[in-house]
Amino acid sequence: AKERLELNEKEAISIRDSIVQMEDKLSCAEVVLENRKGNVRAAEQACSAPNASQPSSSVRARSEAAADTTDHPPPKRSRTDPSTDSSIIIPLKTWTTGKIFSHGANDFVRGYPHQADEAYSQHFIMHLDTGNSGHTVISRAAFDFLGLGRTAPFHGRQTMQGVGGHTTFCPVYEIQYTVDSVNLLKQGTIYRRTVKAAVVDSGLRPCDEGYFDLLLNAEDTRKLSAMQVAGKHLRLEILDGPPQYLYDKKPLKTQCRFSVQPQERQNFTAATDIFEQFFGHRHSRPVPPNHQAALSKMHMSQGPALVVA
């Protein structure tokens, strides 16, 4: 019975993934249909215009050619493939999935493996926040899971203002990501984007509903949604909240071979003492004066890793 239950759970996850893919294809097909209806309406309006009362020679030629196909019907057209239709607009939802690059894995990672079966993963959840004028944010859970603290280029620290007025001093790193729906612009191609993201601890776990691994601010969202390839465009769809199907609701592994041990959570308020901002409060373990300058120099001069864009 236990094996049958596990098999049913695996089948349910596979069905869910298939449903998500079918929904994306259905959205693409609907957009194609609307575009073609618009083309038909435009042609009808052009034909009904006053200057179109007399058919031109080209129109007459097309009519005669169409009449001549009575005995020779045209070949059947194959069903439209959304990945090859140059008129298609790809829906880009504000809550979606994607992959984040890990230098330790030397590849883009899709998400957190299930504890019961690592063959299945909960995909990284990305929130495209069009109303956020602050920093792009990566969760502490994803940051530690990917091992980015050891390898990602460091870009200093930034003060972030919370909703309740709470001020946090967050490290900023350069990361690379890709969005699954954007990769539909061209099959077999990964469109990677590079952003500077502040590392924050949201207090939620990856399995909690409402959690996100990467939050893009308004500017990064605008740049992403403006992408186009061979006439294909992206259309931003605003969602009221995260869809439940993004969360597997299964125990997840948040540590793997390229991960780093999660650091103790520390929130730094806006302090005037630069030592407190970088090395903790005064009651912490003292650092010898001759080491303070060296540590600060090492921390601020941490160079970016070589990344092929």
Coordinates of C-alpha atoms in Angstrom, one line a residue:
A1 CA 0.0 0.0 0.0
K2 CA 2.9 2.4 0.8
E3 CA 4.5 1.7 -2.6
R4 CA 1.2 2.2 -4.3
L5 CA 0.7 5.5 -2.5
E6 CA 4.2 6.7 -3.5
L7 CA 3.5 5.7 -7.1
N8 CA 0.2 7.7 -7.1
E9 CA 2.0 10.7 -5.7
K10 CA 4.6 10.5 -8.5
E11 CA 1.9 10.2 -11.1
A12 CA 0.1 13.2 -9.6
I13 CA 3.2 15.3 -9.8
S14 CA 3.8 14.3 -13.5
I15 CA 0.1 15.1 -14.3
R16 CA 0.5 18.5 -12.6
D17 CA 3.6 19.3 -14.7
S18 CA 1.8 18.2 -17.9
I19 CA -1.2 20.5 -17.0
V20 CA 1.1 23.5 -16.5
Q21 CA 2.7 22.8 -19.9
M22 CA -0.7 22.4 -21.5
E23 CA -1.9 25.7 -20.0
D24 CA 1.1 27.5 -21.4
K25 CA 0.5 26.0 -24.9
L26 CA -3.2 26.8 -24.7
S27 CA -2.4 30.4 -23.8
C28 CA -0.1 30.6 -26.8
A29 CA -2.7 29.1 -29.1
E30 CA -5.3 31.5 -27.9
V31 CA -3.0 34.5 -28.7
V32 CA -2.3 33.1 -32.2
L33 CA -6.0 32.7 -32.8
E34 CA -6.7 36.3 -31.7
N35 CA -3.9 37.6 -33.9
R36 CA -5.3 35.7 -37.0
K37 CA -8.8 37.0 -36.2
G38 CA -7.4 40.5 -36.2
N39 CA -5.8 39.9 -39.6
V40 CA -9.1 38.7 -41.0
R41 CA -11.0 41.7 -39.7
A42 CA -8.3 44.0 -41.1
A43 CA -8.7 42.3 -44.5
E44 CA -12.4 42.6 -44.4
Q45 CA -12.3 46.3 -43.6
A46 CA -9.8 46.9 -46.4
C47 CA -12.1 45.1 -48.9
S48 CA -15.2 47.1 -47.7
A49 CA -13.4 50.5 -48.1
P50 CA -14.7 52.9 -50.8
N51 CA -11.5 52.6 -52.9
A52 CA -11.9 48.8 -52.9
S53 CA -15.3 48.8 -54.7
Q54 CA -13.5 47.8 -57.9
P55 CA -11.3 44.7 -57.5
S56 CA -7.7 45.3 -58.6
S57 CA -5.9 43.1 -61.0
S58 CA -4.1 41.3 -58.2
V59 CA -7.4 40.5 -56.4
R60 CA -8.9 39.2 -59.7
A61 CA -5.8 37.1 -60.2
R62 CA -6.1 35.6 -56.7
S63 CA -9.8 34.9 -57.3
E64 CA -9.2 33.2 -60.5
A65 CA -6.4 31.1 -59.0
A66 CA -8.7 30.2 -56.1
A67 CA -11.4 29.1 -58.6
D68 CA -8.9 27.0 -60.5
T69 CA -8.2 24.9 -57.4
T70 CA -11.5 23.1 -57.6
D71 CA -9.9 20.0 -59.1
H72 CA -6.7 20.5 -57.3
P73 CA -7.4 21.2 -53.6
P74 CA -4.5 22.7 -51.7
P75 CA -2.4 20.5 -49.5
K76 CA -3.5 20.1 -45.9
R77 CA -1.7 22.5 -43.5
S78 CA -0.2 21.1 -40.3
R79 CA -1.4 22.3 -37.0
T80 CA 0.3 25.5 -35.9
D81 CA 3.3 24.9 -33.6
P82 CA 3.5 27.8 -31.1
S83 CA 7.2 27.5 -30.9
T84 CA 7.6 28.2 -34.7
D85 CA 4.8 30.7 -35.4
S86 CA 6.5 34.1 -35.9
S87 CA 3.3 36.0 -34.9
I88 CA 3.0 34.5 -31.5
I89 CA 3.1 36.4 -28.2
I90 CA 4.4 34.3 -25.2
P91 CA 2.5 34.9 -22.0
L92 CA 4.8 36.0 -19.1
K93 CA 3.1 35.5 -15.8
T94 CA 4.2 37.6 -12.8
W95 CA 4.4 34.4 -10.7
T96 CA 6.3 31.8 -12.7
T97 CA 9.2 29.3 -12.6
G98 CA 12.8 29.4 -13.7
K99 CA 16.3 28.3 -13.1
I100 CA 19.3 30.0 -11.3
F101 CA 22.9 29.4 -12.1
S102 CA 25.2 27.7 -9.6
H103 CA 28.9 28.0 -10.0
G104 CA 29.4 24.9 -7.9
A105 CA 27.1 22.9 -10.2
N106 CA 28.5 24.7 -13.2
D107 CA 24.9 24.8 -14.6
F108 CA 21.5 26.2 -14.2
V109 CA 19.6 24.5 -11.3
R110 CA 15.9 23.9 -11.7
G111 CA 14.9 23.8 -8.0
Y112 CA 14.9 21.8 -4.7
P113 CA 14.8 18.0 -4.9
H114 CA 12.1 16.1 -3.0
Q115 CA 13.5 14.3 0.1
A116 CA 11.6 11.2 -0.8
D117 CA 12.7 11.1 -4.4
E118 CA 15.4 13.3 -5.8
A119 CA 14.2 12.6 -9.4
Y120 CA 11.4 15.2 -8.7
S121 CA 12.0 18.8 -7.8
Q122 CA 10.0 21.9 -6.9
H123 CA 11.0 24.5 -9.4
F124 CA 12.5 27.8 -8.3
I125 CA 9.6 30.3 -8.0
M126 CA 10.1 33.8 -9.5
H127 CA 7.9 36.8 -8.8
L128 CA 8.0 39.7 -11.3
D129 CA 7.0 42.6 -9.1
T130 CA 6.1 45.5 -11.4
G131 CA 5.4 47.8 -8.4
N132 CA 8.7 47.3 -6.7
S133 CA 11.1 50.2 -7.2
G134 CA 13.7 48.8 -4.7
H135 CA 16.2 46.0 -5.2
T136 CA 15.8 42.7 -6.9
V137 CA 15.9 40.1 -4.2
I138 CA 17.0 36.5 -3.8
S139 CA 15.9 34.4 -0.8
R140 CA 18.5 33.3 1.7
A141 CA 17.3 29.7 1.2
A142 CA 18.0 29.7 -2.5
F143 CA 21.3 31.6 -2.0
D144 CA 22.6 29.1 0.4
F145 CA 21.2 26.1 -1.5
L146 CA 23.1 27.2 -4.7
G147 CA 26.3 27.9 -2.8
L148 CA 26.5 31.5 -4.2
G149 CA 28.1 32.9 -1.2
R150 CA 31.4 31.3 -2.2
T151 CA 31.5 32.0 -5.9
A152 CA 29.1 34.8 -7.0
P153 CA 30.5 38.3 -7.6
F154 CA 30.0 40.5 -4.5
H155 CA 28.7 44.0 -5.0
G156 CA 28.8 45.4 -1.4
R157 CA 25.9 45.9 0.9
Q158 CA 22.7 47.9 0.6
T159 CA 20.2 49.3 3.1
M160 CA 16.7 48.0 2.5
Q161 CA 13.6 49.5 4.1
G162 CA 10.9 47.1 5.2
V163 CA 7.1 47.7 5.1
G164 CA 7.0 48.4 8.8
G165 CA 10.0 50.8 8.7
H166 CA 12.5 48.2 9.7
T167 CA 15.9 48.8 8.1
T168 CA 18.1 45.8 7.1
F169 CA 21.6 45.9 5.8
C170 CA 21.8 43.2 3.0
P171 CA 24.7 41.9 0.9
V172 CA 24.3 42.2 -2.8
Y173 CA 25.6 39.6 -5.3
E174 CA 25.5 39.2 -9.0
I175 CA 23.4 36.2 -10.1
Q176 CA 22.3 34.7 -13.4
Y177 CA 18.8 33.3 -13.9
T178 CA 16.5 32.2 -16.7
V179 CA 12.7 32.1 -16.9
D180 CA 11.0 29.0 -18.3
S181 CA 8.3 30.8 -20.3
V182 CA 10.9 33.2 -21.8
N183 CA 12.8 30.2 -23.2
L184 CA 9.7 29.4 -25.3
L185 CA 10.8 32.3 -27.6
K186 CA 13.1 29.7 -29.2
Q187 CA 13.1 26.0 -28.5
G188 CA 16.4 24.6 -27.2
T189 CA 17.7 28.0 -26.2
I190 CA 18.3 29.3 -22.7
Y191 CA 18.0 33.1 -22.4
R192 CA 20.1 33.9 -19.3
R193 CA 19.8 37.3 -17.5
T194 CA 22.3 38.8 -15.1
V195 CA 21.1 41.0 -12.2
K196 CA 22.4 42.3 -8.9
A197 CA 20.2 40.8 -6.1
A198 CA 20.1 41.5 -2.4
V199 CA 20.0 38.5 -0.2
V200 CA 17.1 38.5 2.3
D201 CA 15.6 36.1 4.7
S202 CA 11.8 36.2 4.2
G203 CA 11.0 33.9 7.1
L204 CA 9.2 31.5 4.8
R205 CA 10.4 28.0 3.7
P206 CA 10.5 26.9 0.0
C207 CA 7.5 24.7 0.6
D208 CA 5.4 27.5 2.1
E209 CA 2.8 29.1 -0.1
G210 CA 3.7 32.7 -0.9
Y211 CA 7.4 31.9 -0.8
F212 CA 9.6 33.0 -3.8
D213 CA 13.2 32.3 -4.6
L214 CA 13.8 35.4 -6.8
L215 CA 11.9 38.7 -6.9
L216 CA 12.6 41.0 -9.8
N217 CA 12.1 44.7 -9.3
A218 CA 10.2 46.8 -11.8
E219 CA 13.2 47.7 -13.8
D220 CA 14.5 44.2 -14.2
T221 CA 10.9 43.0 -15.0
R222 CA 10.6 45.7 -17.7
K223 CA 13.9 44.6 -19.3
L224 CA 12.9 40.9 -19.2
S225 CA 9.4 41.5 -20.7
A226 CA 10.9 43.6 -23.5
M227 CA 12.8 40.7 -25.0
Q228 CA 11.8 39.6 -28.5
V229 CA 13.3 37.0 -30.8
A230 CA 12.5 36.6 -34.5
G231 CA 9.2 38.6 -34.2
K232 CA 8.1 36.7 -31.0
H233 CA 7.2 38.9 -28.1
L234 CA 6.3 38.5 -24.4
R235 CA 3.1 39.7 -22.9
L236 CA 3.1 40.3 -19.1
E237 CA 0.1 38.8 -17.3
I238 CA -0.5 40.2 -13.8
L239 CA -1.6 37.6 -11.3
D240 CA -3.3 38.4 -8.0
G241 CA -1.0 35.9 -6.1
P242 CA 1.1 32.8 -6.5
P243 CA -0.8 29.8 -8.0
Q244 CA -1.0 26.9 -5.7
Y245 CA 0.4 24.5 -8.3
L246 CA 3.8 26.2 -8.0
Y247 CA 4.3 24.5 -4.6
D248 CA 4.7 20.7 -4.4
K249 CA 3.8 20.7 -0.7
K250 CA 6.4 18.0 -0.1
P251 CA 9.5 17.9 2.2
L252 CA 12.3 19.4 0.2
K253 CA 16.1 19.1 0.3
T254 CA 17.7 22.5 0.9
Q255 CA 21.3 21.2 1.1
C256 CA 23.2 19.4 -1.7
R257 CA 26.8 18.9 -2.8
F258 CA 27.3 22.5 -3.9
S259 CA 25.4 24.1 -1.1
V260 CA 26.9 26.1 1.9
Q261 CA 25.8 25.8 5.4
P262 CA 23.1 28.3 6.2
Q263 CA 24.4 31.3 8.2
E264 CA 23.0 32.5 11.4
R265 CA 20.3 35.1 10.7
Q266 CA 21.6 38.7 11.4
N267 CA 19.6 41.8 10.8
F268 CA 21.6 45.1 10.9
T269 CA 19.9 48.3 11.6
A270 CA 21.0 51.6 10.2
A271 CA 24.0 52.2 12.4
T272 CA 26.5 55.1 12.3
D273 CA 29.3 52.8 13.4
I274 CA 30.8 51.2 10.2
F275 CA 32.3 48.5 12.4
E276 CA 28.9 47.3 13.5
Q277 CA 27.5 47.3 10.0
F278 CA 30.2 44.9 8.8
F279 CA 31.4 42.9 11.8
G280 CA 28.4 42.9 14.3
H281 CA 27.6 44.6 17.5
R282 CA 30.1 45.6 20.0
H283 CA 29.3 42.8 22.4
S284 CA 30.4 40.3 19.8
R285 CA 33.8 38.6 19.9
P286 CA 36.4 41.4 19.7
V287 CA 38.6 41.7 16.6
P288 CA 42.2 42.9 17.1
P289 CA 42.7 46.4 15.7
N290 CA 45.4 45.2 13.3
H291 CA 43.0 42.7 11.8
Q292 CA 40.0 45.1 11.3
A293 CA 41.6 47.0 8.4
A294 CA 42.7 43.8 6.8
L295 CA 39.3 42.1 7.1
S296 CA 37.6 45.1 5.8
K297 CA 39.9 45.4 2.8
M298 CA 39.5 41.7 2.0
H299 CA 35.7 41.9 2.3
M300 CA 35.3 45.0 0.1
S301 CA 37.8 43.8 -2.6
Q302 CA 36.2 40.5 -3.2
G303 CA 36.4 40.3 -7.0
P304 CA 33.8 39.0 -9.4
A305 CA 34.1 35.5 -10.7
L306 CA 34.5 35.0 -14.4
V307 CA 31.1 34.5 -15.9
V308 CA 30.4 33.8 -19.5
A309 CA 27.2 35.6 -20.5

